[in-house]
């Protein structure tokens, strides 16, 4: 699905201030500690425009748009031995 | 040097070892141990398996990658990702590749990597050097936990033993890393080898794109590499002589809990779980449940689980996976809630404390679970626990919170009767018993203890 995007978060960089949830309430909620919970559905049209604004506003540069096509190969489960 | 894979022949190479390639009980990696009861030094190793057939040309390297693909080998470190595909991706990457052999084994219920490295160190070293040759790497790093000093010394001696006859085409470096639960994560190894903490990194980039020294990095579990060393010698057809078409080969398992003879064993993939447990003498008392995959795994009720084949596809249908081959048999008399609560407490303490949802969410889930096991919880605290555990998945830089989430969710499902009992009457009598599942008494790592 070339051209579709979804939201990604660098969880280490994210400081939980929650600006993204204010700018994009239709996609991002905050947990009880103020860290974002993101709906994983692909973004298009208006939603994509709003998402771009939220990405630009994230003070920690933690929020990003991932191209859906870039998600293959998806990250692998952790090695755990 | 004869070379089954590289010359494209199907006949295995010569070597006294071929005869007994399949040792007692179909063992391959542990064959030497069954034969001698001890660790194999280089001479014995070469007598048994013959020398590793290093590819000397790009074509030969490609044939080795194809052999691993055709063999259907999957990672034995927990992810069960196709090893051949990983080799091919790294080989095609930009820049000279690096190989990392992961022998960290941070999973407290697992002993198989430690055992393999003790008994057949040269099989692992063969695999690391062969993988390096296959992807065009110029170095291989072997990562071990700092807690196993003697083993690291033995491995350094083994590397030196191989250096003298010039066996390995690339240098193999043995490292000792901090021993914390998430220090075995691929990105933790990369970060440490690059001079940082043994703590996970945010991805992308993934290590196979940019890892050690920002070069394409192949990270494989040590057992995976040992299998690769045998596939290089005997070919994919031989490898598929054990297991099932969709779950090929043998795998090492660590069997513990209420079994007659717990320990590390080698079994063909695809055996029903019950038969796997029989190899360890079977249940020592009536079982209530099994924990598959260790602290990173899933609980299953014993009844149905024992008939399920030990293979990724079959276990996935139950929301479980082969993990790193850890199976713990929990007796029916034990309190599953108390067992699970102890593990969750450990997992919470082992968070690398880099990501909010993991740093704050895991301790909250662990505290809720402890309340369920030993306190006087109301049903609203159970709902809160379910919500909090559900929110952990997918919200960390690594999969640590995902594992804890699955562990908690499957415990609540499998121990539903215990949950009802605890909600109505408080802790059951067994909640205060000795733990069946040993949980390391490791305090949360200090900020300075990650390097
Ligand atoms: S705005 Fe950025 S830093 Fe703040 S919560 Fe959202 S993703 Fe995290
Ligand atoms: S999810 Fe947890 S363990 Fe993983 S990197 Fe983040 S804080 Fe560390």
Short mmCIF file of C-alpha atoms and ligand atoms in Angstrom, two decimals:
data_model
loop_
_atom_site.label_atom_id
_atom_site.label_comp_id
_atom_site.label_asym_id
_atom_site.label_seq_id
_atom_site.Cartn_x
_atom_site.Cartn_y
_atom_site.Cartn_z
CA UNK A 1 0.00 0.00 0.00
CA UNK A 2 2.34 2.68 -1.25
CA UNK A 3 1.54 6.14 0.00
CA UNK A 4 -0.23 5.18 3.21
CA UNK A 5 1.18 6.23 6.54
CA UNK A 6 0.76 5.33 10.16
CA UNK A 7 1.95 6.97 13.34
CA UNK A 8 5.05 5.72 15.11
CA UNK A 9 6.62 6.82 18.36
CA UNK A 10 10.19 6.64 19.54
CA UNK A 11 9.27 5.45 23.02
CA UNK A 12 12.65 6.30 24.48
CA UNK A 13 12.53 9.89 23.25
CA UNK A 14 8.87 10.47 24.17
CA UNK A 15 8.61 12.43 27.42
CA UNK A 16 4.88 11.98 27.82
CA UNK A 17 3.95 15.60 27.76
CA UNK A 18 0.93 14.77 25.67
CA UNK A 19 0.91 17.57 23.14
CA UNK A 20 0.20 15.03 20.40
CA UNK A 21 -3.02 13.94 22.09
CA UNK A 22 -4.23 17.52 22.15
CA UNK A 23 -3.51 18.02 18.47
CA UNK A 24 -4.72 14.64 17.31
CA UNK A 25 -7.40 13.49 19.77
CA UNK A 26 -9.04 11.33 17.11
CA UNK A 27 -5.92 9.13 16.96
CA UNK A 28 -4.04 9.56 20.21
CA UNK A 29 -5.16 9.11 23.79
CA UNK A 30 -3.05 9.32 26.90
CA UNK A 31 -2.67 6.60 29.50
CA UNK A 32 -2.96 7.31 33.22
CA UNK A 33 0.64 8.57 33.27
CA UNK A 34 0.27 10.85 30.27
CA UNK A 35 1.97 8.62 27.70
CA UNK A 36 0.34 8.28 24.29
CA UNK A 37 -1.76 5.32 23.14
CA UNK A 38 -1.93 5.43 19.37
CA UNK A 39 -4.55 3.98 17.05
CA UNK A 40 -2.64 1.95 14.48
CA UNK A 41 -5.01 2.42 11.51
CA UNK A 42 -3.44 3.95 8.38
CA UNK A 43 -3.81 7.67 7.83
CA UNK A 44 -5.04 9.48 4.75
CA UNK A 45 -6.57 12.79 3.75
CA UNK A 46 -7.46 15.16 6.58
CA UNK A 47 -6.27 12.73 9.21
CA UNK A 48 -2.87 12.65 7.54
CA UNK A 49 -2.69 16.46 7.49
CA UNK A 50 -3.54 16.64 11.18
CA UNK A 51 -1.01 13.94 11.91
CA UNK A 52 1.72 15.89 10.13
CA UNK A 53 0.93 18.88 12.31
CA UNK A 54 1.18 16.77 15.47
CA UNK A 55 4.48 15.27 14.30
CA UNK A 56 5.91 18.73 13.71
CA UNK A 57 4.74 19.89 17.14
CA UNK A 58 6.20 17.02 19.21
CA UNK A 59 8.81 18.73 21.40
CA UNK A 60 10.86 15.52 21.79
CA UNK A 61 10.88 14.69 18.06
CA UNK A 62 9.46 11.35 19.16
CA UNK A 63 6.35 11.24 16.99
CA UNK A 64 6.84 10.26 13.37
CA UNK A 65 4.99 9.09 10.29
CA UNK A 66 5.98 5.66 9.01
CA UNK A 67 5.24 4.73 5.46
CA UNK A 68 3.13 1.60 5.57
CA UNK A 69 5.42 0.05 2.95
CA UNK A 70 8.42 0.55 5.22
CA UNK A 71 6.92 -1.67 7.86
CA UNK A 72 7.99 -4.80 6.00
CA UNK A 73 9.94 -6.52 7.41
CA UNK A 74 8.25 -5.67 10.65
CA UNK A 75 10.38 -5.67 13.72
CA UNK A 76 11.01 -9.09 15.05
CA UNK A 77 10.01 -10.27 18.45
CA UNK A 78 12.75 -10.06 20.98
CA UNK A 79 15.43 -12.63 21.33
CA UNK A 80 14.87 -14.11 24.70
CA UNK A 81 17.24 -16.82 25.74
CA UNK B 1 38.31 -30.31 2.35
CA UNK B 2 35.11 -31.98 1.21
CA UNK B 3 32.09 -29.85 1.41
CA UNK B 4 28.55 -31.10 0.98
CA UNK B 5 26.77 -27.79 0.71
CA UNK B 6 29.35 -25.82 -1.14
CA UNK B 7 30.00 -28.41 -3.83
CA UNK B 8 26.27 -28.90 -4.19
CA UNK B 9 26.54 -32.59 -3.43
CA UNK B 10 24.04 -34.35 -1.29
CA UNK B 11 26.40 -36.85 0.25
CA UNK B 12 27.73 -35.80 3.59
CA UNK B 13 31.41 -35.19 3.91
CA UNK B 14 33.73 -37.80 5.33
CA UNK B 15 34.62 -37.84 8.99
CA UNK B 16 34.22 -40.39 11.69
CA UNK B 17 31.44 -38.27 13.02
CA UNK B 18 29.05 -38.83 10.16
CA UNK B 19 28.34 -42.34 11.28
CA UNK B 20 26.98 -41.20 14.58
CA UNK B 21 25.69 -37.87 13.37
CA UNK B 22 22.38 -38.71 14.85
CA UNK B 23 23.36 -39.66 18.33
CA UNK B 24 21.14 -41.32 20.92
CA UNK B 25 17.54 -40.07 20.91
CA UNK B 26 18.19 -38.29 17.61
CA UNK B 27 20.59 -35.83 19.20
CA UNK B 28 22.70 -33.65 16.95
CA UNK B 29 24.04 -30.75 18.98
CA UNK B 30 24.27 -32.84 22.14
CA UNK B 31 25.62 -35.90 20.38
CA UNK B 32 29.09 -35.41 21.82
CA UNK B 33 27.76 -35.23 25.31
CA UNK B 34 25.86 -38.48 24.89
CA UNK B 35 29.02 -40.09 23.52
CA UNK B 36 31.50 -38.95 26.15
CA UNK B 37 29.60 -37.31 28.99
CA UNK B 38 31.86 -34.29 28.74
CA UNK B 39 32.71 -31.17 26.79
CA UNK B 40 34.22 -31.65 23.32
CA UNK B 41 37.60 -30.05 22.67
CA UNK B 42 38.71 -29.13 19.15
CA UNK B 43 40.22 -32.54 18.31
CA UNK B 44 37.18 -34.43 19.39
CA UNK B 45 34.92 -31.94 17.65
CA UNK B 46 36.78 -32.31 14.34
CA UNK B 47 36.80 -36.10 14.66
CA UNK B 48 33.06 -36.12 15.17
CA UNK B 49 31.91 -33.57 12.61
CA UNK B 50 34.90 -32.92 10.37
CA UNK B 51 36.19 -29.42 9.65
CA UNK B 52 33.73 -26.61 8.92
CA UNK B 53 33.37 -26.14 5.14
CA UNK B 54 34.06 -22.43 4.72
CA UNK B 55 32.85 -20.98 1.43
CA UNK B 56 35.78 -19.45 -0.44
CA UNK B 57 33.93 -17.66 -3.22
CA UNK B 58 30.88 -15.41 -3.40
CA UNK B 59 29.00 -18.20 -5.19
CA UNK B 60 29.82 -20.66 -2.48
CA UNK B 61 28.71 -18.15 0.16
CA UNK B 62 25.42 -17.77 -1.67
CA UNK B 63 24.98 -21.53 -1.78
CA UNK B 64 25.48 -21.69 1.97
CA UNK B 65 22.77 -19.06 2.46
CA UNK B 66 20.50 -21.04 0.16
CA UNK B 67 21.22 -24.24 2.08
CA UNK B 68 20.10 -22.55 5.30
CA UNK B 69 16.97 -21.26 3.57
CA UNK B 70 16.18 -24.70 2.15
CA UNK B 71 16.77 -26.29 5.53
CA UNK B 72 14.00 -24.16 7.02
CA UNK B 73 16.12 -23.28 10.04
CA UNK B 74 14.46 -20.72 12.31
CA UNK B 75 16.00 -18.71 15.13
CA UNK B 76 16.25 -20.63 18.40
CA UNK B 77 16.50 -17.51 20.54
CA UNK B 78 12.77 -16.95 20.84
CA UNK B 79 11.64 -15.18 17.69
CA UNK B 80 11.69 -18.25 15.40
CA UNK B 81 12.45 -15.96 12.45
CA UNK B 82 13.73 -17.74 9.30
CA UNK B 83 17.52 -17.70 9.60
CA UNK B 84 18.15 -17.95 5.86
CA UNK B 85 16.12 -14.84 5.16
CA UNK B 86 18.08 -12.94 7.79
CA UNK B 87 21.39 -14.11 6.29
CA UNK B 88 20.30 -13.00 2.84
CA UNK B 89 19.17 -9.56 4.02
CA UNK B 90 22.44 -8.89 5.85
CA UNK B 91 24.53 -10.24 2.96
CA UNK B 92 22.76 -7.80 0.62
CA UNK B 93 23.20 -4.85 2.99
CA UNK B 94 25.38 -1.84 2.33
CA UNK B 95 28.92 -2.16 3.68
CA UNK B 96 30.90 -5.00 5.23
CA UNK B 97 28.71 -6.99 7.60
CA UNK B 98 29.28 -7.93 11.25
CA UNK B 99 28.17 -11.15 12.96
CA UNK B 100 27.05 -11.28 16.58
CA UNK B 101 26.50 -14.60 18.33
CA UNK B 102 24.03 -14.09 21.14
CA UNK B 103 24.84 -16.32 24.12
CA UNK B 104 23.37 -13.99 26.74
CA UNK B 105 20.52 -16.29 27.78
CA UNK B 106 18.93 -13.76 30.11
CA UNK B 107 15.77 -15.86 30.41
CA UNK B 108 15.95 -17.16 33.99
CA UNK B 109 14.21 -20.46 33.20
CA UNK B 110 16.52 -21.28 30.28
CA UNK B 111 19.81 -23.17 30.50
CA UNK B 112 20.22 -24.47 26.98
CA UNK B 113 22.65 -21.89 25.61
CA UNK B 114 24.89 -22.15 28.64
CA UNK B 115 24.78 -25.95 28.31
CA UNK B 116 25.50 -25.90 24.58
CA UNK B 117 28.41 -23.48 25.00
CA UNK B 118 29.82 -25.72 27.73
CA UNK B 119 29.46 -29.01 25.86
CA UNK B 120 29.94 -28.11 22.20
CA UNK B 121 31.71 -24.74 22.06
CA UNK B 122 33.29 -25.48 18.69
CA UNK B 123 29.93 -26.11 17.05
CA UNK B 124 28.89 -22.58 18.03
CA UNK B 125 32.22 -21.11 16.93
CA UNK B 126 31.98 -22.99 13.62
CA UNK B 127 28.52 -21.51 13.14
CA UNK B 128 29.63 -17.97 13.92
CA UNK B 129 32.56 -18.18 11.52
CA UNK B 130 30.47 -19.87 8.80
CA UNK B 131 27.75 -17.22 9.16
CA UNK B 132 30.42 -14.54 8.88
CA UNK B 133 31.70 -16.14 5.68
CA UNK B 134 28.15 -16.45 4.34
CA UNK B 135 27.30 -12.75 4.77
CA UNK B 136 30.81 -11.44 4.03
CA UNK B 137 31.49 -10.23 7.57
CA UNK B 138 35.03 -9.45 8.67
CA UNK B 139 34.50 -10.12 12.38
CA UNK B 140 32.28 -12.18 14.67
CA UNK B 141 31.44 -11.16 18.24
CA UNK B 142 30.34 -13.71 20.82
CA UNK B 143 28.32 -12.06 23.61
CA UNK B 144 28.16 -13.79 26.99
CA UNK B 145 26.80 -12.61 30.33
CA UNK B 146 29.36 -11.32 32.80
CA UNK B 147 28.05 -13.79 35.36
CA UNK B 148 29.68 -16.74 33.57
CA UNK B 149 33.35 -15.91 33.98
CA UNK B 150 34.56 -19.51 33.62
CA UNK B 151 32.62 -20.06 30.46
CA UNK B 152 33.99 -16.88 28.88
CA UNK B 153 37.51 -18.04 29.74
CA UNK B 154 36.86 -21.47 28.22
CA UNK B 155 35.46 -19.88 25.05
CA UNK B 156 38.48 -17.58 24.72
CA UNK B 157 40.72 -20.64 25.01
CA UNK B 158 38.63 -22.42 22.39
CA UNK B 159 38.99 -19.42 20.04
CA UNK B 160 42.75 -19.46 20.63
CA UNK B 161 42.87 -23.22 19.98
CA UNK B 162 41.26 -22.57 16.58
CA UNK B 163 43.49 -19.60 15.78
CA UNK B 164 46.68 -21.66 15.87
CA UNK B 165 45.80 -23.93 12.92
CA UNK B 166 44.18 -20.89 11.25
CA UNK B 167 40.76 -22.51 11.25
CA UNK B 168 38.55 -19.43 11.22
CA UNK B 169 38.60 -17.00 8.29
CA UNK B 170 37.62 -14.05 10.52
CA UNK B 171 38.60 -13.04 14.07
CA UNK B 172 36.13 -14.13 16.77
CA UNK B 173 35.95 -11.86 19.82
CA UNK B 174 34.45 -13.00 23.14
CA UNK B 175 32.70 -10.30 25.21
CA UNK B 176 31.19 -10.28 28.68
CA UNK B 177 28.15 -8.03 29.03
CA UNK B 178 26.05 -6.96 32.01
CA UNK B 179 23.53 -9.65 32.87
CA UNK B 180 20.10 -8.03 32.92
CA UNK B 181 16.88 -9.35 31.45
CA UNK B 182 16.73 -6.94 28.48
CA UNK B 183 20.49 -6.97 27.88
CA UNK B 184 20.01 -9.92 25.52
CA UNK B 185 17.86 -7.82 23.17
CA UNK B 186 19.48 -7.45 19.75
CA UNK B 187 19.66 -3.68 20.04
CA UNK B 188 21.19 -3.94 23.54
CA UNK B 189 24.06 -6.00 22.14
CA UNK B 190 24.59 -3.53 19.31
CA UNK B 191 24.53 -0.57 21.67
CA UNK B 192 27.02 -2.22 24.04
CA UNK B 193 29.36 -3.29 21.24
CA UNK B 194 29.27 0.31 20.02
CA UNK B 195 30.50 1.47 23.42
CA UNK B 196 27.18 2.21 25.15
CA UNK B 197 24.86 0.59 27.66
CA UNK B 198 23.49 -2.94 27.22
CA UNK B 199 20.01 -1.41 27.01
CA UNK B 200 17.65 -1.56 24.04
CA UNK B 201 17.66 1.15 21.38
CA UNK B 202 14.72 2.61 19.55
CA UNK B 203 14.24 1.21 16.05
CA UNK B 204 14.52 1.94 13.16
CA UNK B 205 17.23 1.48 12.13
CA UNK B 206 17.15 -2.26 12.77
CA UNK B 207 20.51 -3.96 13.42
CA UNK B 208 20.35 -5.80 10.08
CA UNK B 209 20.40 -2.39 8.39
CA UNK B 210 22.68 -0.42 10.72
CA UNK B 211 24.09 -2.23 13.71
CA UNK B 212 27.62 -2.58 15.07
CA UNK B 213 29.70 0.30 13.67
CA UNK B 214 26.56 1.24 11.68
CA UNK B 215 27.20 -1.78 9.50
CA UNK B 216 24.70 -4.49 8.53
CA UNK B 217 24.70 -6.83 11.52
CA UNK B 218 23.59 -10.42 11.70
CA UNK B 219 22.59 -11.35 15.24
CA UNK B 220 21.83 -14.99 15.87
CA UNK B 221 21.34 -17.08 18.95
CA UNK B 222 24.23 -19.47 19.62
CA UNK B 223 22.07 -22.56 19.15
CA UNK B 224 20.90 -21.27 15.77
CA UNK B 225 24.53 -20.93 14.73
CA UNK B 226 25.33 -24.46 15.90
CA UNK B 227 22.55 -25.82 13.68
CA UNK B 228 23.90 -23.71 10.83
CA UNK B 229 27.30 -25.33 11.33
CA UNK B 230 25.76 -28.75 10.75
CA UNK B 231 23.61 -27.63 7.79
CA UNK B 232 26.80 -26.33 6.15
CA UNK B 233 28.33 -29.78 6.53
CA UNK B 234 25.47 -32.14 5.86
CA UNK B 235 23.01 -30.07 3.82
CA UNK B 236 19.36 -29.06 4.11
CA UNK B 237 18.00 -32.53 3.33
CA UNK B 238 19.85 -33.96 6.27
CA UNK B 239 18.60 -31.16 8.53
CA UNK B 240 15.03 -31.89 7.50
CA UNK B 241 15.52 -35.52 8.49
CA UNK B 242 14.24 -34.50 11.92
CA UNK B 243 11.12 -32.51 12.70
CA UNK B 244 8.32 -31.63 10.28
CA UNK B 245 8.34 -29.96 6.86
CA UNK B 246 7.08 -26.70 8.41
CA UNK B 247 9.11 -27.06 11.61
CA UNK B 248 12.41 -28.59 10.64
CA UNK B 249 15.26 -29.99 12.67
CA UNK B 250 15.84 -30.50 16.34
CA UNK B 251 15.77 -27.91 19.09
CA UNK B 252 17.23 -27.62 22.56
CA UNK B 253 14.71 -27.33 25.36
CA UNK B 254 15.02 -26.53 29.04
CA UNK B 255 12.45 -28.55 30.95
CA UNK B 256 11.76 -27.71 34.57
CA UNK B 257 9.10 -27.69 37.25
CA UNK B 258 7.25 -30.79 38.42
CA UNK B 259 9.14 -33.27 36.21
CA UNK B 260 11.08 -36.37 37.26
CA UNK B 261 14.36 -35.46 35.56
CA UNK B 262 14.38 -31.76 34.67
CA UNK B 263 17.19 -30.48 32.46
CA UNK B 264 18.32 -29.51 28.98
CA UNK B 265 17.36 -31.91 26.17
CA UNK B 266 17.41 -31.97 22.39
CA UNK B 267 14.11 -32.87 20.71
CA UNK B 268 12.78 -32.93 17.15
CA UNK B 269 10.50 -29.98 16.40
CA UNK B 270 6.82 -30.78 16.16
CA UNK B 271 6.59 -33.37 18.96
CA UNK B 272 3.49 -33.02 21.14
CA UNK B 273 4.32 -31.16 24.35
CA UNK B 274 3.42 -34.16 26.47
CA UNK B 275 5.99 -36.30 24.67
CA UNK B 276 8.57 -33.56 25.10
CA UNK B 277 7.94 -33.60 28.85
CA UNK B 278 8.21 -37.41 28.84
CA UNK B 279 11.85 -37.03 27.78
CA UNK B 280 12.39 -35.43 31.19
CA UNK B 281 10.75 -38.42 32.86
CA UNK B 282 7.24 -37.01 32.62
CA UNK B 283 5.21 -35.32 35.31
CA UNK B 284 6.29 -36.02 38.87
CA UNK B 285 2.79 -35.14 40.11
CA UNK B 286 -0.52 -34.02 38.55
CA UNK B 287 0.04 -30.93 36.42
CA UNK B 288 -2.25 -27.92 36.27
CA UNK B 289 -0.58 -25.81 33.64
CA UNK B 290 2.58 -25.28 31.65
CA UNK B 291 4.53 -22.10 31.06
CA UNK B 292 5.84 -22.04 27.51
CA UNK B 293 8.68 -19.67 26.63
CA UNK B 294 9.64 -18.78 30.17
CA UNK B 295 9.26 -15.28 31.60
CA UNK B 296 8.72 -14.01 28.06
CA UNK B 297 6.13 -16.71 27.39
CA UNK B 298 2.54 -17.81 27.81
CA UNK B 299 0.67 -19.97 30.28
CA UNK B 300 -1.37 -22.88 28.92
CA UNK B 301 -3.70 -25.26 30.77
CA UNK B 302 -1.96 -28.64 31.03
CA UNK B 303 -4.86 -30.72 29.74
CA UNK B 304 -5.10 -29.45 26.17
CA UNK B 305 -1.54 -28.20 25.91
CA UNK B 306 0.08 -31.62 26.24
CA UNK B 307 -1.37 -32.77 22.91
CA UNK B 308 -0.23 -29.68 20.98
CA UNK B 309 2.82 -30.12 18.74
CA UNK B 310 5.86 -28.09 19.75
CA UNK B 311 5.99 -25.94 16.60
CA UNK B 312 5.44 -22.28 15.87
CA UNK B 313 2.31 -22.75 13.76
CA UNK B 314 0.48 -25.00 16.22
CA UNK B 315 1.41 -22.96 19.26
CA UNK B 316 0.50 -19.68 17.58
CA UNK B 317 -3.10 -20.89 17.43
CA UNK B 318 -3.02 -20.92 21.24
CA UNK B 319 -1.39 -17.50 21.47
CA UNK B 320 1.94 -19.09 22.41
CA UNK B 321 5.21 -19.90 20.69
CA UNK B 322 8.21 -22.21 21.08
CA UNK B 323 10.14 -19.27 22.54
CA UNK B 324 13.65 -20.27 23.45
CA UNK B 325 12.53 -23.82 24.23
CA UNK B 326 11.65 -23.19 27.85
CA UNK B 327 8.88 -25.33 29.29
CA UNK B 328 7.95 -25.19 32.96
CA UNK B 329 5.44 -27.72 34.30
CA UNK B 330 3.37 -26.27 37.12
CA UNK B 331 1.74 -28.80 39.47
CA UNK B 332 -2.00 -28.53 40.01
CA UNK B 333 -1.43 -27.90 43.73
CA UNK B 334 0.56 -24.68 43.11
CA UNK B 335 -0.95 -21.21 43.18
CA UNK B 336 -0.52 -19.91 39.64
CA UNK B 337 -1.29 -16.37 40.75
CA UNK B 338 1.55 -16.32 43.26
CA UNK B 339 3.93 -17.83 40.69
CA UNK B 340 2.93 -15.26 38.08
CA UNK B 341 3.06 -12.36 40.55
CA UNK B 342 6.68 -13.15 41.44
CA UNK B 343 7.69 -13.24 37.78
CA UNK B 344 5.91 -9.96 37.02
CA UNK B 345 7.68 -8.33 39.95
CA UNK B 346 10.98 -9.44 38.46
CA UNK B 347 10.05 -8.21 34.97
CA UNK B 348 9.01 -4.82 36.36
CA UNK B 349 12.34 -4.45 38.17
CA UNK B 350 14.20 -5.43 35.00
CA UNK B 351 12.72 -2.66 32.85
CA UNK B 352 15.48 -0.59 31.30
CA UNK B 353 13.47 2.46 32.44
CA UNK B 354 13.79 4.29 29.18
CA UNK B 355 10.17 4.26 28.00
CA UNK B 356 7.32 5.70 30.06
CA UNK B 357 4.77 2.95 29.44
CA UNK B 358 7.29 0.28 30.50
CA UNK B 359 8.88 2.20 33.39
CA UNK B 360 5.51 3.11 34.93
CA UNK B 361 3.13 0.51 33.53
CA UNK B 362 5.09 -2.62 34.42
CA UNK B 363 5.45 -1.86 38.14
CA UNK B 364 1.74 -0.96 38.26
CA UNK B 365 0.76 -4.28 36.67
CA UNK B 366 3.13 -6.16 38.97
CA UNK B 367 1.69 -4.43 42.05
CA UNK B 368 -1.88 -5.16 40.94
CA UNK B 369 -0.95 -8.78 40.38
CA UNK B 370 0.74 -9.06 43.77
CA UNK B 371 -2.44 -7.69 45.31
CA UNK B 372 -4.43 -10.34 43.49
CA UNK B 373 -2.11 -13.08 44.72
CA UNK B 374 -1.57 -12.06 48.33
CA UNK B 375 -3.92 -9.16 49.12
CA UNK B 376 -7.67 -8.67 49.37
CA UNK B 377 -8.50 -7.37 45.90
CA UNK B 378 -11.94 -6.27 44.71
CA UNK B 379 -13.22 -6.94 41.23
CA UNK B 380 -12.52 -3.35 40.19
CA UNK B 381 -8.82 -3.94 40.81
CA UNK B 382 -9.00 -6.97 38.54
CA UNK B 383 -10.49 -4.82 35.76
CA UNK B 384 -7.81 -2.23 36.30
CA UNK B 385 -5.15 -4.93 36.09
CA UNK B 386 -6.61 -6.25 32.82
CA UNK B 387 -6.72 -2.73 31.36
CA UNK B 388 -3.20 -1.87 32.40
CA UNK B 389 -1.77 -5.16 31.17
CA UNK B 390 -3.58 -4.76 27.85
CA UNK B 391 -2.11 -1.30 27.36
CA UNK B 392 1.51 -2.47 27.69
CA UNK B 393 1.78 -4.26 24.35
CA UNK B 394 3.54 -2.42 21.55
CA UNK B 395 4.36 0.59 23.70
CA UNK B 396 8.07 0.20 24.37
CA UNK B 397 11.21 0.54 22.31
CA UNK B 398 11.68 -3.19 22.78
CA UNK B 399 9.27 -6.08 23.37
CA UNK B 400 9.75 -6.24 27.11
CA UNK B 401 6.31 -4.74 27.87
CA UNK B 402 4.70 -6.99 25.22
CA UNK B 403 6.11 -10.04 26.96
CA UNK B 404 4.92 -8.92 30.39
CA UNK B 405 1.49 -8.13 28.95
CA UNK B 406 1.12 -11.58 27.43
CA UNK B 407 2.46 -13.25 30.55
CA UNK B 408 -0.11 -11.44 32.73
CA UNK B 409 -3.02 -11.94 30.34
CA UNK B 410 -2.44 -15.67 29.87
CA UNK B 411 -1.99 -16.12 33.63
CA UNK B 412 -5.35 -14.46 34.31
CA UNK B 413 -6.99 -16.72 31.74
CA UNK B 414 -5.38 -20.01 32.74
CA UNK B 415 -5.71 -19.35 36.46
CA UNK B 416 -9.27 -18.00 36.21
CA UNK B 417 -10.46 -20.40 38.93
CA UNK B 418 -7.74 -19.17 41.26
CA UNK B 419 -8.68 -15.58 40.42
CA UNK B 420 -12.29 -16.26 41.46
CA UNK B 421 -11.16 -17.94 44.62
CA UNK B 422 -8.80 -15.13 45.58
CA UNK B 423 -11.45 -12.49 44.85
CA UNK B 424 -13.99 -14.24 47.05
CA UNK B 425 -11.87 -15.58 49.87
CA UNK B 426 -8.46 -13.93 49.71
CA UNK B 427 -5.19 -15.81 49.15
CA UNK B 428 -5.44 -19.59 48.86
CA UNK B 429 -3.34 -21.79 51.15
CA UNK B 430 -0.85 -22.51 48.34
CA UNK B 431 -0.13 -18.80 47.75
CA UNK B 432 2.40 -18.94 50.58
CA UNK B 433 4.13 -22.13 49.37
CA UNK B 434 7.70 -22.40 48.12
CA UNK B 435 7.84 -21.14 44.52
CA UNK B 436 7.91 -23.80 41.78
CA UNK B 437 9.28 -21.30 39.29
CA UNK B 438 12.58 -19.95 40.60
CA UNK B 439 12.73 -16.17 40.23
CA UNK B 440 16.17 -14.57 40.48
CA UNK B 441 16.55 -12.36 43.47
CA UNK B 442 17.99 -9.55 41.34
CA UNK B 443 17.38 -5.97 42.41
CA UNK B 444 16.52 -3.39 39.76
CA UNK B 445 19.75 -2.56 37.91
CA UNK B 446 21.38 0.67 38.97
CA UNK B 447 21.88 3.34 36.27
CA UNK B 448 25.61 2.58 36.22
CA UNK B 449 25.19 -1.18 35.95
CA UNK B 450 24.26 -1.26 32.27
CA UNK B 451 27.73 -0.77 30.82
S1 LIG C 1 4.02 15.10 21.90
FE1 LIG C 1 5.80 13.76 21.53
S2 LIG C 1 6.85 13.66 23.50
FE2 LIG C 1 4.79 14.45 23.90
S3 LIG C 1 3.58 12.63 24.39
FE3 LIG C 1 3.34 12.97 22.21
S4 LIG C 1 4.92 11.73 21.28
FE4 LIG C 1 5.46 11.90 23.42
S1 LIG C 2 10.38 -1.08 26.65
FE1 LIG C 2 11.19 -1.16 28.73
S2 LIG C 2 12.89 -2.57 28.64
FE2 LIG C 2 12.41 -2.00 26.53
S3 LIG C 2 13.72 -0.26 26.07
FE3 LIG C 2 11.84 0.60 26.85
S4 LIG C 2 12.15 0.80 29.06
FE4 LIG C 2 13.73 -0.55 28.29
#
